């Protein structure tokens, strides 16, 4: 089991070399919170793969989203992307979903762990955030924050009973995702012209496969080698989740949530923000393609998704006015 508490990350301390961290798939994490009327930044549990379970020691109101697991009870599966009331004493299991790798569990109010540098996200390397700065283990107890939004209170009142219960509505996360989830849209990186034309073409047309060397810091990609024509040494410079660097051996590395804040490898591309959640669901042996997109189009797609998420949050709130 590899499970940690995450939120949208700590973004104000990168100048002090503190990584962003946060959810690998921010879209799924946000939608789980939106379904409950939580703040977008409320802490969630990020489950990597499945084979985990938890017991509700009190009545709880939860929602989950993502592609790594399906939550289930003895009476059957729990539907995703909607509020679910779980009575005290119920055991909830996570069964593997082969379509992805990560699942996000939100609870009404958010998980109650201390803020560190403005975030509840776990950063394992520095042992900060989350529950004691570490991944969750058998026997851990987590509580929710008592301060519920009016929406969460109304949802809880409408579902509370002696047995598991859920709403007749759900959020359609799939409508916010592109039809082809293995095509990742990218913009040219600052050092794109450091590589020969054949390598540039190969990068944008041939497949790459995630190697076993993948974690929350980044993914090593196997595929056509990338050849440099400019041999200058690059001073350590800014990198961020979604930056794709090329190692000295010519292999691409896709940086993810826990990546460092600076790096010395040339940057061939940057993943569009709207496609970073797709990357968060990748797992070893998955094959992906990179597709070029302009910075303007990437910005427009980002703004459109933010509008869609705001509409969803308003729709949930308005339903319980």
PDB file of N, CA, C and O in Angstrom, residues 143-219:
ATOM      1  N   UNK A 143      -8.848  11.707  11.120  1.00  0.00           N
ATOM      2  CA  UNK A 143     -10.127  12.345  11.398  1.00  0.00           C
ATOM      3  C   UNK A 143     -10.386  13.431  10.365  1.00  0.00           C
ATOM      4  O   UNK A 143      -9.456  13.923   9.704  1.00  0.00           O
ATOM      5  N   UNK A 144     -11.650  13.815  10.254  1.00  0.00           N
ATOM      6  CA  UNK A 144     -12.012  14.910   9.363  1.00  0.00           C
ATOM      7  C   UNK A 144     -12.060  16.218  10.148  1.00  0.00           C
ATOM      8  O   UNK A 144     -12.187  16.224  11.381  1.00  0.00           O
ATOM      9  N   UNK A 145     -11.961  17.326   9.443  1.00  0.00           N
ATOM     10  CA  UNK A 145     -12.115  18.642  10.050  1.00  0.00           C
ATOM     11  C   UNK A 145     -13.597  18.848  10.369  1.00  0.00           C
ATOM     12  O   UNK A 145     -14.466  18.561   9.545  1.00  0.00           O
ATOM     13  N   UNK A 146     -13.882  19.335  11.558  1.00  0.00           N
ATOM     14  CA  UNK A 146     -15.272  19.458  12.011  1.00  0.00           C
ATOM     15  C   UNK A 146     -16.049  20.546  11.283  1.00  0.00           C
ATOM     16  O   UNK A 146     -17.275  20.481  11.204  1.00  0.00           O
ATOM     17  N   UNK A 147     -15.369  21.526  10.762  1.00  0.00           N
ATOM     18  CA  UNK A 147     -16.054  22.670  10.144  1.00  0.00           C
ATOM     19  C   UNK A 147     -16.523  22.291   8.737  1.00  0.00           C
ATOM     20  O   UNK A 147     -15.768  22.366   7.771  1.00  0.00           O
ATOM     21  N   UNK A 148     -17.785  21.910   8.614  1.00  0.00           N
ATOM     22  CA  UNK A 148     -18.345  21.546   7.320  1.00  0.00           C
ATOM     23  C   UNK A 148     -18.944  22.766   6.633  1.00  0.00           C
ATOM     24  O   UNK A 148     -19.469  23.668   7.301  1.00  0.00           O
ATOM     25  N   UNK A 149     -18.871  22.795   5.318  1.00  0.00           N
ATOM     26  CA  UNK A 149     -19.568  23.834   4.578  1.00  0.00           C
ATOM     27  C   UNK A 149     -21.071  23.592   4.689  1.00  0.00           C
ATOM     28  O   UNK A 149     -21.516  22.484   5.018  1.00  0.00           O
ATOM     29  N   UNK A 150     -21.873  24.609   4.411  1.00  0.00           N
ATOM     30  CA  UNK A 150     -23.330  24.444   4.452  1.00  0.00           C
ATOM     31  C   UNK A 150     -23.777  23.392   3.454  1.00  0.00           C
ATOM     32  O   UNK A 150     -24.741  22.652   3.696  1.00  0.00           O
ATOM     33  N   UNK A 151     -23.077  23.297   2.317  1.00  0.00           N
ATOM     34  CA  UNK A 151     -23.421  22.292   1.313  1.00  0.00           C
ATOM     35  C   UNK A 151     -23.175  20.888   1.850  1.00  0.00           C
ATOM     36  O   UNK A 151     -24.024  19.999   1.715  1.00  0.00           O
ATOM     37  N   UNK A 152     -22.016  20.679   2.480  1.00  0.00           N
ATOM     38  CA  UNK A 152     -21.698  19.361   3.036  1.00  0.00           C
ATOM     39  C   UNK A 152     -22.705  18.975   4.114  1.00  0.00           C
ATOM     40  O   UNK A 152     -23.144  17.817   4.187  1.00  0.00           O
ATOM     41  N   UNK A 153     -23.088  19.948   4.959  1.00  0.00           N
ATOM     42  CA  UNK A 153     -24.078  19.663   6.000  1.00  0.00           C
ATOM     43  C   UNK A 153     -25.408  19.240   5.381  1.00  0.00           C
ATOM     44  O   UNK A 153     -26.062  18.295   5.850  1.00  0.00           O
ATOM     45  N   UNK A 154     -25.835  19.937   4.324  1.00  0.00           N
ATOM     46  CA  UNK A 154     -27.112  19.616   3.678  1.00  0.00           C
ATOM     47  C   UNK A 154     -27.064  18.241   3.023  1.00  0.00           C
ATOM     48  O   UNK A 154     -28.042  17.475   3.087  1.00  0.00           O
ATOM     49  N   UNK A 155     -25.936  17.919   2.394  1.00  0.00           N
ATOM     50  CA  UNK A 155     -25.793  16.596   1.770  1.00  0.00           C
ATOM     51  C   UNK A 155     -25.853  15.514   2.840  1.00  0.00           C
ATOM     52  O   UNK A 155     -26.538  14.489   2.685  1.00  0.00           O
ATOM     53  N   UNK A 156     -25.136  15.732   3.931  1.00  0.00           N
ATOM     54  CA  UNK A 156     -25.129  14.750   5.023  1.00  0.00           C
ATOM     55  C   UNK A 156     -26.534  14.538   5.580  1.00  0.00           C
ATOM     56  O   UNK A 156     -26.966  13.397   5.798  1.00  0.00           O
ATOM     57  N   UNK A 157     -27.264  15.633   5.785  1.00  0.00           N
ATOM     58  CA  UNK A 157     -28.624  15.521   6.313  1.00  0.00           C
ATOM     59  C   UNK A 157     -29.524  14.726   5.371  1.00  0.00           C
ATOM     60  O   UNK A 157     -30.398  13.965   5.821  1.00  0.00           O
ATOM     61  N   UNK A 158     -29.317  14.870   4.067  1.00  0.00           N
ATOM     62  CA  UNK A 158     -30.182  14.197   3.091  1.00  0.00           C
ATOM     63  C   UNK A 158     -29.865  12.712   2.939  1.00  0.00           C
ATOM     64  O   UNK A 158     -30.727  11.948   2.476  1.00  0.00           O
ATOM     65  N   UNK A 159     -28.652  12.301   3.338  1.00  0.00           N
ATOM     66  CA  UNK A 159     -28.238  10.907   3.109  1.00  0.00           C
ATOM     67  C   UNK A 159     -28.171  10.067   4.377  1.00  0.00           C
ATOM     68  O   UNK A 159     -28.159   8.827   4.293  1.00  0.00           O
ATOM     69  N   UNK A 160     -28.117  10.711   5.535  1.00  0.00           N
ATOM     70  CA  UNK A 160     -27.865   9.976   6.775  1.00  0.00           C
ATOM     71  C   UNK A 160     -28.947   8.923   7.014  1.00  0.00           C
ATOM     72  O   UNK A 160     -30.139   9.193   6.932  1.00  0.00           O
ATOM     73  N   UNK A 161     -28.493   7.694   7.298  1.00  0.00           N
ATOM     74  CA  UNK A 161     -29.415   6.580   7.542  1.00  0.00           C
ATOM     75  C   UNK A 161     -28.664   5.489   8.294  1.00  0.00           C
ATOM     76  O   UNK A 161     -27.524   5.689   8.725  1.00  0.00           O
ATOM     77  N   UNK A 162     -29.292   4.320   8.436  1.00  0.00           N
ATOM     78  CA  UNK A 162     -28.649   3.204   9.131  1.00  0.00           C
ATOM     79  C   UNK A 162     -27.821   2.327   8.197  1.00  0.00           C
ATOM     80  O   UNK A 162     -27.216   1.349   8.635  1.00  0.00           O
ATOM     81  N   UNK A 163     -27.801   2.655   6.916  1.00  0.00           N
ATOM     82  CA  UNK A 163     -27.066   1.852   5.937  1.00  0.00           C
ATOM     83  C   UNK A 163     -26.394   2.773   4.935  1.00  0.00           C
ATOM     84  O   UNK A 163     -26.735   3.961   4.840  1.00  0.00           O
ATOM     85  N   UNK A 164     -25.440   2.257   4.177  1.00  0.00           N
ATOM     86  CA  UNK A 164     -24.781   3.098   3.165  1.00  0.00           C
ATOM     87  C   UNK A 164     -25.803   3.701   2.207  1.00  0.00           C
ATOM     88  O   UNK A 164     -26.783   3.065   1.830  1.00  0.00           O
ATOM     89  N   UNK A 165     -25.546   4.936   1.831  1.00  0.00           N
ATOM     90  CA  UNK A 165     -26.501   5.657   0.995  1.00  0.00           C
ATOM     91  C   UNK A 165     -25.743   6.657   0.143  1.00  0.00           C
ATOM     92  O   UNK A 165     -24.697   7.164   0.556  1.00  0.00           O
ATOM     93  N   UNK A 166     -26.233   6.922  -1.047  1.00  0.00           N
ATOM     94  CA  UNK A 166     -25.575   7.899  -1.910  1.00  0.00           C
ATOM     95  C   UNK A 166     -26.600   8.641  -2.758  1.00  0.00           C
ATOM     96  O   UNK A 166     -27.761   8.221  -2.885  1.00  0.00           O
ATOM     97  N   UNK A 167     -26.156   9.754  -3.333  1.00  0.00           N
ATOM     98  CA  UNK A 167     -27.060  10.610  -4.100  1.00  0.00           C
ATOM     99  C   UNK A 167     -27.428   9.966  -5.431  1.00  0.00           C
ATOM    100  O   UNK A 167     -26.741   9.060  -5.917  1.00  0.00           O
ATOM    101  N   UNK A 168     -28.508  10.472  -6.024  1.00  0.00           N
ATOM    102  CA  UNK A 168     -28.921  10.000  -7.349  1.00  0.00           C
ATOM    103  C   UNK A 168     -28.254  10.788  -8.467  1.00  0.00           C
ATOM    104  O   UNK A 168     -28.590  10.634  -9.637  1.00  0.00           O
ATOM    105  N   UNK A 169     -27.316  11.643  -8.107  1.00  0.00           N
ATOM    106  CA  UNK A 169     -26.567  12.404  -9.105  1.00  0.00           C
ATOM    107  C   UNK A 169     -25.072  12.167  -8.911  1.00  0.00           C
ATOM    108  O   UNK A 169     -24.627  11.731  -7.854  1.00  0.00           O
ATOM    109  N   UNK A 170     -24.310  12.427  -9.942  1.00  0.00           N
ATOM    110  CA  UNK A 170     -22.852  12.307  -9.867  1.00  0.00           C
ATOM    111  C   UNK A 170     -22.222  13.326 -10.798  1.00  0.00           C
ATOM    112  O   UNK A 170     -22.906  13.935 -11.635  1.00  0.00           O
ATOM    113  N   UNK A 171     -20.933  13.531 -10.652  1.00  0.00           N
ATOM    114  CA  UNK A 171     -20.170  14.414 -11.536  1.00  0.00           C
ATOM    115  C   UNK A 171     -19.569  13.580 -12.669  1.00  0.00           C
ATOM    116  O   UNK A 171     -19.080  12.480 -12.429  1.00  0.00           O
ATOM    117  N   UNK A 172     -19.607  14.106 -13.867  1.00  0.00           N
ATOM    118  CA  UNK A 172     -19.122  13.358 -15.037  1.00  0.00           C
ATOM    119  C   UNK A 172     -17.687  13.773 -15.356  1.00  0.00           C
ATOM    120  O   UNK A 172     -17.433  14.591 -16.246  1.00  0.00           O
ATOM    121  N   UNK A 173     -16.745  13.208 -14.605  1.00  0.00           N
ATOM    122  CA  UNK A 173     -15.333  13.569 -14.792  1.00  0.00           C
ATOM    123  C   UNK A 173     -14.857  13.275 -16.216  1.00  0.00           C
ATOM    124  O   UNK A 173     -14.030  14.018 -16.768  1.00  0.00           O
ATOM    125  N   UNK A 174     -15.366  12.200 -16.813  1.00  0.00           N
ATOM    126  CA  UNK A 174     -14.893  11.811 -18.143  1.00  0.00           C
ATOM    127  C   UNK A 174     -15.169  12.894 -19.186  1.00  0.00           C
ATOM    128  O   UNK A 174     -14.472  12.977 -20.201  1.00  0.00           O
ATOM    129  N   UNK A 175     -16.179  13.736 -18.946  1.00  0.00           N
ATOM    130  CA  UNK A 175     -16.483  14.798 -19.906  1.00  0.00           C
ATOM    131  C   UNK A 175     -15.450  15.927 -19.873  1.00  0.00           C
ATOM    132  O   UNK A 175     -15.399  16.742 -20.792  1.00  0.00           O
ATOM    133  N   UNK A 176     -14.658  15.969 -18.827  1.00  0.00           N
ATOM    134  CA  UNK A 176     -13.610  16.991 -18.726  1.00  0.00           C
ATOM    135  C   UNK A 176     -12.261  16.485 -19.215  1.00  0.00           C
ATOM    136  O   UNK A 176     -11.272  17.218 -19.178  1.00  0.00           O
ATOM    137  N   UNK A 177     -12.228  15.235 -19.670  1.00  0.00           N
ATOM    138  CA  UNK A 177     -10.981  14.636 -20.146  1.00  0.00           C
ATOM    139  C   UNK A 177     -11.030  14.443 -21.654  1.00  0.00           C
ATOM    140  O   UNK A 177     -12.110  14.232 -22.226  1.00  0.00           O
ATOM    141  N   UNK A 178      -9.871  14.500 -22.320  1.00  0.00           N
ATOM    142  CA  UNK A 178      -9.862  14.239 -23.764  1.00  0.00           C
ATOM    143  C   UNK A 178     -10.208  12.787 -24.049  1.00  0.00           C
ATOM    144  O   UNK A 178     -10.029  11.908 -23.202  1.00  0.00           O
ATOM    145  N   UNK A 179     -10.713  12.550 -25.247  1.00  0.00           N
ATOM    146  CA  UNK A 179     -11.101  11.188 -25.625  1.00  0.00           C
ATOM    147  C   UNK A 179      -9.901  10.255 -25.631  1.00  0.00           C
ATOM    148  O   UNK A 179     -10.000   9.082 -25.253  1.00  0.00           O
ATOM    149  N   UNK A 180      -8.749  10.752 -26.077  1.00  0.00           N
ATOM    150  CA  UNK A 180      -7.531   9.945 -26.130  1.00  0.00           C
ATOM    151  C   UNK A 180      -6.649  10.296 -24.944  1.00  0.00           C
ATOM    152  O   UNK A 180      -5.992  11.335 -24.924  1.00  0.00           O
ATOM    153  N   UNK A 181      -6.644   9.428 -23.947  1.00  0.00           N
ATOM    154  CA  UNK A 181      -5.949   9.751 -22.700  1.00  0.00           C
ATOM    155  C   UNK A 181      -4.467   9.394 -22.722  1.00  0.00           C
ATOM    156  O   UNK A 181      -3.764   9.690 -21.758  1.00  0.00           O
ATOM    157  N   UNK A 182      -3.990   8.750 -23.751  1.00  0.00           N
ATOM    158  CA  UNK A 182      -2.565   8.396 -23.829  1.00  0.00           C
ATOM    159  C   UNK A 182      -1.800   9.346 -24.746  1.00  0.00           C
ATOM    160  O   UNK A 182      -0.624   9.125 -25.033  1.00  0.00           O
ATOM    161  N   UNK A 183      -2.468  10.400 -25.219  1.00  0.00           N
ATOM    162  CA  UNK A 183      -1.795  11.448 -25.979  1.00  0.00           C
ATOM    163  C   UNK A 183      -1.662  12.665 -25.077  1.00  0.00           C
ATOM    164  O   UNK A 183      -2.663  13.217 -24.611  1.00  0.00           O
ATOM    165  N   UNK A 184      -0.427  13.052 -24.820  1.00  0.00           N
ATOM    166  CA  UNK A 184      -0.131  14.132 -23.889  1.00  0.00           C
ATOM    167  C   UNK A 184       0.310  15.362 -24.679  1.00  0.00           C
ATOM    168  O   UNK A 184       1.292  15.317 -25.428  1.00  0.00           O
ATOM    169  N   UNK A 185      -0.418  16.452 -24.503  1.00  0.00           N
ATOM    170  CA  UNK A 185      -0.108  17.674 -25.256  1.00  0.00           C
ATOM    171  C   UNK A 185       1.011  18.457 -24.563  1.00  0.00           C
ATOM    172  O   UNK A 185       0.998  18.629 -23.341  1.00  0.00           O
ATOM    173  N   UNK A 186       1.964  18.914 -25.372  1.00  0.00           N
ATOM    174  CA  UNK A 186       3.144  19.593 -24.829  1.00  0.00           C
ATOM    175  C   UNK A 186       3.458  20.843 -25.633  1.00  0.00           C
ATOM    176  O   UNK A 186       3.102  20.969 -26.806  1.00  0.00           O
ATOM    177  N   UNK A 187       4.162  21.762 -24.989  1.00  0.00           N
ATOM    178  CA  UNK A 187       4.705  22.952 -25.633  1.00  0.00           C
ATOM    179  C   UNK A 187       6.221  22.824 -25.702  1.00  0.00           C
ATOM    180  O   UNK A 187       6.816  22.099 -24.907  1.00  0.00           O
ATOM    181  N   UNK A 188       6.828  23.504 -26.643  1.00  0.00           N
ATOM    182  CA  UNK A 188       8.290  23.491 -26.737  1.00  0.00           C
ATOM    183  C   UNK A 188       8.901  23.985 -25.438  1.00  0.00           C
ATOM    184  O   UNK A 188       8.461  24.992 -24.865  1.00  0.00           O
ATOM    185  N   UNK A 189       9.947  23.274 -24.973  1.00  0.00           N
ATOM    186  CA  UNK A 189      10.712  23.736 -23.835  1.00  0.00           C
ATOM    187  C   UNK A 189      11.750  24.759 -24.255  1.00  0.00           C
ATOM    188  O   UNK A 189      12.005  24.959 -25.452  1.00  0.00           O
ATOM    189  N   UNK A 190      12.372  25.399 -23.281  1.00  0.00           N
ATOM    190  CA  UNK A 190      13.347  26.446 -23.594  1.00  0.00           C
ATOM    191  C   UNK A 190      14.536  25.941 -24.401  1.00  0.00           C
ATOM    192  O   UNK A 190      15.146  26.689 -25.169  1.00  0.00           O
ATOM    193  N   UNK A 191      14.884  24.664 -24.246  1.00  0.00           N
ATOM    194  CA  UNK A 191      16.034  24.109 -24.973  1.00  0.00           C
ATOM    195  C   UNK A 191      15.613  23.173 -26.110  1.00  0.00           C
ATOM    196  O   UNK A 191      16.377  22.308 -26.530  1.00  0.00           O
ATOM    197  N   UNK A 192      14.405  23.321 -26.617  1.00  0.00           N
ATOM    198  CA  UNK A 192      13.919  22.450 -27.687  1.00  0.00           C
ATOM    199  C   UNK A 192      14.885  22.454 -28.878  1.00  0.00           C
ATOM    200  O   UNK A 192      15.129  21.415 -29.508  1.00  0.00           O
ATOM    201  N   UNK A 193      15.462  23.616 -29.200  1.00  0.00           N
ATOM    202  CA  UNK A 193      16.348  23.736 -30.357  1.00  0.00           C
ATOM    203  C   UNK A 193      17.745  23.175 -30.097  1.00  0.00           C
ATOM    204  O   UNK A 193      18.596  23.215 -30.993  1.00  0.00           O
ATOM    205  N   UNK A 194      18.001  22.653 -28.915  1.00  0.00           N
ATOM    206  CA  UNK A 194      19.284  22.020 -28.633  1.00  0.00           C
ATOM    207  C   UNK A 194      19.371  20.624 -29.249  1.00  0.00           C
ATOM    208  O   UNK A 194      20.431  19.994 -29.227  1.00  0.00           O
ATOM    209  N   UNK A 195      18.262  20.128 -29.795  1.00  0.00           N
ATOM    210  CA  UNK A 195      18.213  18.754 -30.297  1.00  0.00           C
ATOM    211  C   UNK A 195      18.033  18.755 -31.812  1.00  0.00           C
ATOM    212  O   UNK A 195      17.419  19.676 -32.379  1.00  0.00           O
ATOM    213  N   UNK A 196      18.579  17.708 -32.470  1.00  0.00           N
ATOM    214  CA  UNK A 196      18.528  17.696 -33.933  1.00  0.00           C
ATOM    215  C   UNK A 196      17.088  17.490 -34.425  1.00  0.00           C
ATOM    216  O   UNK A 196      16.199  17.053 -33.683  1.00  0.00           O
ATOM    217  N   UNK A 197      16.864  17.823 -35.701  1.00  0.00           N
ATOM    218  CA  UNK A 197      15.506  17.827 -36.250  1.00  0.00           C
ATOM    219  C   UNK A 197      14.869  16.439 -36.223  1.00  0.00           C
ATOM    220  O   UNK A 197      13.661  16.311 -36.003  1.00  0.00           O
ATOM    221  N   UNK A 198      15.664  15.399 -36.468  1.00  0.00           N
ATOM    222  CA  UNK A 198      15.107  14.046 -36.419  1.00  0.00           C
ATOM    223  C   UNK A 198      14.620  13.701 -35.018  1.00  0.00           C
ATOM    224  O   UNK A 198      13.554  13.088 -34.843  1.00  0.00           O
ATOM    225  N   UNK A 199      15.391  14.095 -34.018  1.00  0.00           N
ATOM    226  CA  UNK A 199      14.997  13.829 -32.641  1.00  0.00           C
ATOM    227  C   UNK A 199      13.752  14.631 -32.258  1.00  0.00           C
ATOM    228  O   UNK A 199      12.864  14.135 -31.553  1.00  0.00           O
ATOM    229  N   UNK A 200      13.690  15.866 -32.724  1.00  0.00           N
ATOM    230  CA  UNK A 200      12.497  16.668 -32.463  1.00  0.00           C
ATOM    231  C   UNK A 200      11.261  16.003 -33.050  1.00  0.00           C
ATOM    232  O   UNK A 200      10.205  15.913 -32.408  1.00  0.00           O
ATOM    233  N   UNK A 201      11.399  15.514 -34.281  1.00  0.00           N
ATOM    234  CA  UNK A 201      10.277  14.835 -34.937  1.00  0.00           C
ATOM    235  C   UNK A 201       9.915  13.538 -34.223  1.00  0.00           C
ATOM    236  O   UNK A 201       8.741  13.247 -34.001  1.00  0.00           O
ATOM    237  N   UNK A 202      10.944  12.755 -33.862  1.00  0.00           N
ATOM    238  CA  UNK A 202      10.689  11.490 -33.157  1.00  0.00           C
ATOM    239  C   UNK A 202       9.966  11.734 -31.836  1.00  0.00           C
ATOM    240  O   UNK A 202       9.053  10.985 -31.473  1.00  0.00           O
ATOM    241  N   UNK A 203      10.374  12.775 -31.130  1.00  0.00           N
ATOM    242  CA  UNK A 203       9.770  13.064 -29.834  1.00  0.00           C
ATOM    243  C   UNK A 203       8.268  13.314 -29.969  1.00  0.00           C
ATOM    244  O   UNK A 203       7.483  12.927 -29.088  1.00  0.00           O
ATOM    245  N   UNK A 204       7.866  13.937 -31.080  1.00  0.00           N
ATOM    246  CA  UNK A 204       6.470  14.316 -31.250  1.00  0.00           C
ATOM    247  C   UNK A 204       5.662  13.328 -32.089  1.00  0.00           C
ATOM    248  O   UNK A 204       4.476  13.564 -32.338  1.00  0.00           O
ATOM    249  N   UNK A 205       6.274  12.230 -32.513  1.00  0.00           N
ATOM    250  CA  UNK A 205       5.537  11.284 -33.371  1.00  0.00           C
ATOM    251  C   UNK A 205       5.663   9.825 -32.955  1.00  0.00           C
ATOM    252  O   UNK A 205       4.838   9.008 -33.366  1.00  0.00           O
ATOM    253  N   UNK A 206       6.684   9.480 -32.187  1.00  0.00           N
ATOM    254  CA  UNK A 206       6.890   8.071 -31.834  1.00  0.00           C
ATOM    255  C   UNK A 206       6.474   7.809 -30.387  1.00  0.00           C
ATOM    256  O   UNK A 206       6.461   8.715 -29.562  1.00  0.00           O
ATOM    257  N   UNK A 207       6.135   6.567 -30.043  1.00  0.00           N
ATOM    258  CA  UNK A 207       5.661   6.268 -28.687  1.00  0.00           C
ATOM    259  C   UNK A 207       6.790   6.222 -27.668  1.00  0.00           C
ATOM    260  O   UNK A 207       7.942   5.915 -27.992  1.00  0.00           O
ATOM    261  N   UNK A 208       6.435   6.501 -26.428  1.00  0.00           N
ATOM    262  CA  UNK A 208       7.335   6.336 -25.297  1.00  0.00           C
ATOM    263  C   UNK A 208       6.621   5.507 -24.228  1.00  0.00           C
ATOM    264  O   UNK A 208       5.409   5.627 -24.040  1.00  0.00           O
ATOM    265  N   UNK A 209       7.388   4.664 -23.564  1.00  0.00           N
ATOM    266  CA  UNK A 209       6.833   3.757 -22.564  1.00  0.00           C
ATOM    267  C   UNK A 209       7.422   4.075 -21.203  1.00  0.00           C
ATOM    268  O   UNK A 209       8.635   4.270 -21.078  1.00  0.00           O
ATOM    269  N   UNK A 210       6.560   4.137 -20.190  1.00  0.00           N
ATOM    270  CA  UNK A 210       7.046   4.380 -18.835  1.00  0.00           C
ATOM    271  C   UNK A 210       7.839   3.174 -18.358  1.00  0.00           C
ATOM    272  O   UNK A 210       7.361   2.039 -18.423  1.00  0.00           O
ATOM    273  N   UNK A 211       9.042   3.420 -17.890  1.00  0.00           N
ATOM    274  CA  UNK A 211       9.867   2.347 -17.351  1.00  0.00           C
ATOM    275  C   UNK A 211       9.445   2.053 -15.910  1.00  0.00           C
ATOM    276  O   UNK A 211       8.556   2.706 -15.351  1.00  0.00           O
ATOM    277  N   UNK A 212      10.103   1.106 -15.307  1.00  0.00           N
ATOM    278  CA  UNK A 212       9.829   0.797 -13.899  1.00  0.00           C
ATOM    279  C   UNK A 212      10.388   1.873 -12.972  1.00  0.00           C
ATOM    280  O   UNK A 212      10.061   1.895 -11.784  1.00  0.00           O
ATOM    281  N   UNK A 213      11.202   2.767 -13.503  1.00  0.00           N
ATOM    282  CA  UNK A 213      11.792   3.847 -12.699  1.00  0.00           C
ATOM    283  C   UNK A 213      10.842   5.043 -12.684  1.00  0.00           C
ATOM    284  O   UNK A 213      11.098   6.080 -13.297  1.00  0.00           O
ATOM    285  N   UNK A 214       9.732   4.856 -12.004  1.00  0.00           N
ATOM    286  CA  UNK A 214       8.694   5.878 -11.926  1.00  0.00           C
ATOM    287  C   UNK A 214       8.271   6.062 -10.478  1.00  0.00           C
ATOM    288  O   UNK A 214       8.078   5.086  -9.757  1.00  0.00           O
ATOM    289  N   UNK A 215       8.122   7.293 -10.067  1.00  0.00           N
ATOM    290  CA  UNK A 215       7.607   7.591  -8.734  1.00  0.00           C
ATOM    291  C   UNK A 215       7.001   8.991  -8.744  1.00  0.00           C
ATOM    292  O   UNK A 215       6.818   9.583  -9.813  1.00  0.00           O
ATOM    293  N   UNK A 216       6.712   9.514  -7.582  1.00  0.00           N
ATOM    294  CA  UNK A 216       6.075  10.825  -7.511  1.00  0.00           C
ATOM    295  C   UNK A 216       7.007  11.958  -7.947  1.00  0.00           C
ATOM    296  O   UNK A 216       6.555  13.061  -8.244  1.00  0.00           O
ATOM    297  N   UNK A 217       8.303  11.695  -8.025  1.00  0.00           N
ATOM    298  CA  UNK A 217       9.233  12.719  -8.498  1.00  0.00           C
ATOM    299  C   UNK A 217       9.262  12.806 -10.013  1.00  0.00           C
ATOM    300  O   UNK A 217       9.424  13.889 -10.579  1.00  0.00           O
ATOM    301  N   UNK A 218       9.127  11.668 -10.702  1.00  0.00           N
ATOM    302  CA  UNK A 218       9.178  11.708 -12.147  1.00  0.00           C
ATOM    303  C   UNK A 218       9.149  10.333 -12.776  1.00  0.00           C
ATOM    304  O   UNK A 218       9.257   9.310 -12.095  1.00  0.00           O
ATOM    305  N   UNK A 219       8.979  10.333 -14.100  1.00  0.00           N
ATOM    306  CA  UNK A 219       8.905   9.106 -14.874  1.00  0.00           C
ATOM    307  C   UNK A 219      10.065   9.050 -15.877  1.00  0.00           C
ATOM    308  O   UNK A 219      10.240   9.971 -16.686  1.00  0.00           O
TER     309      UNK A 219
END
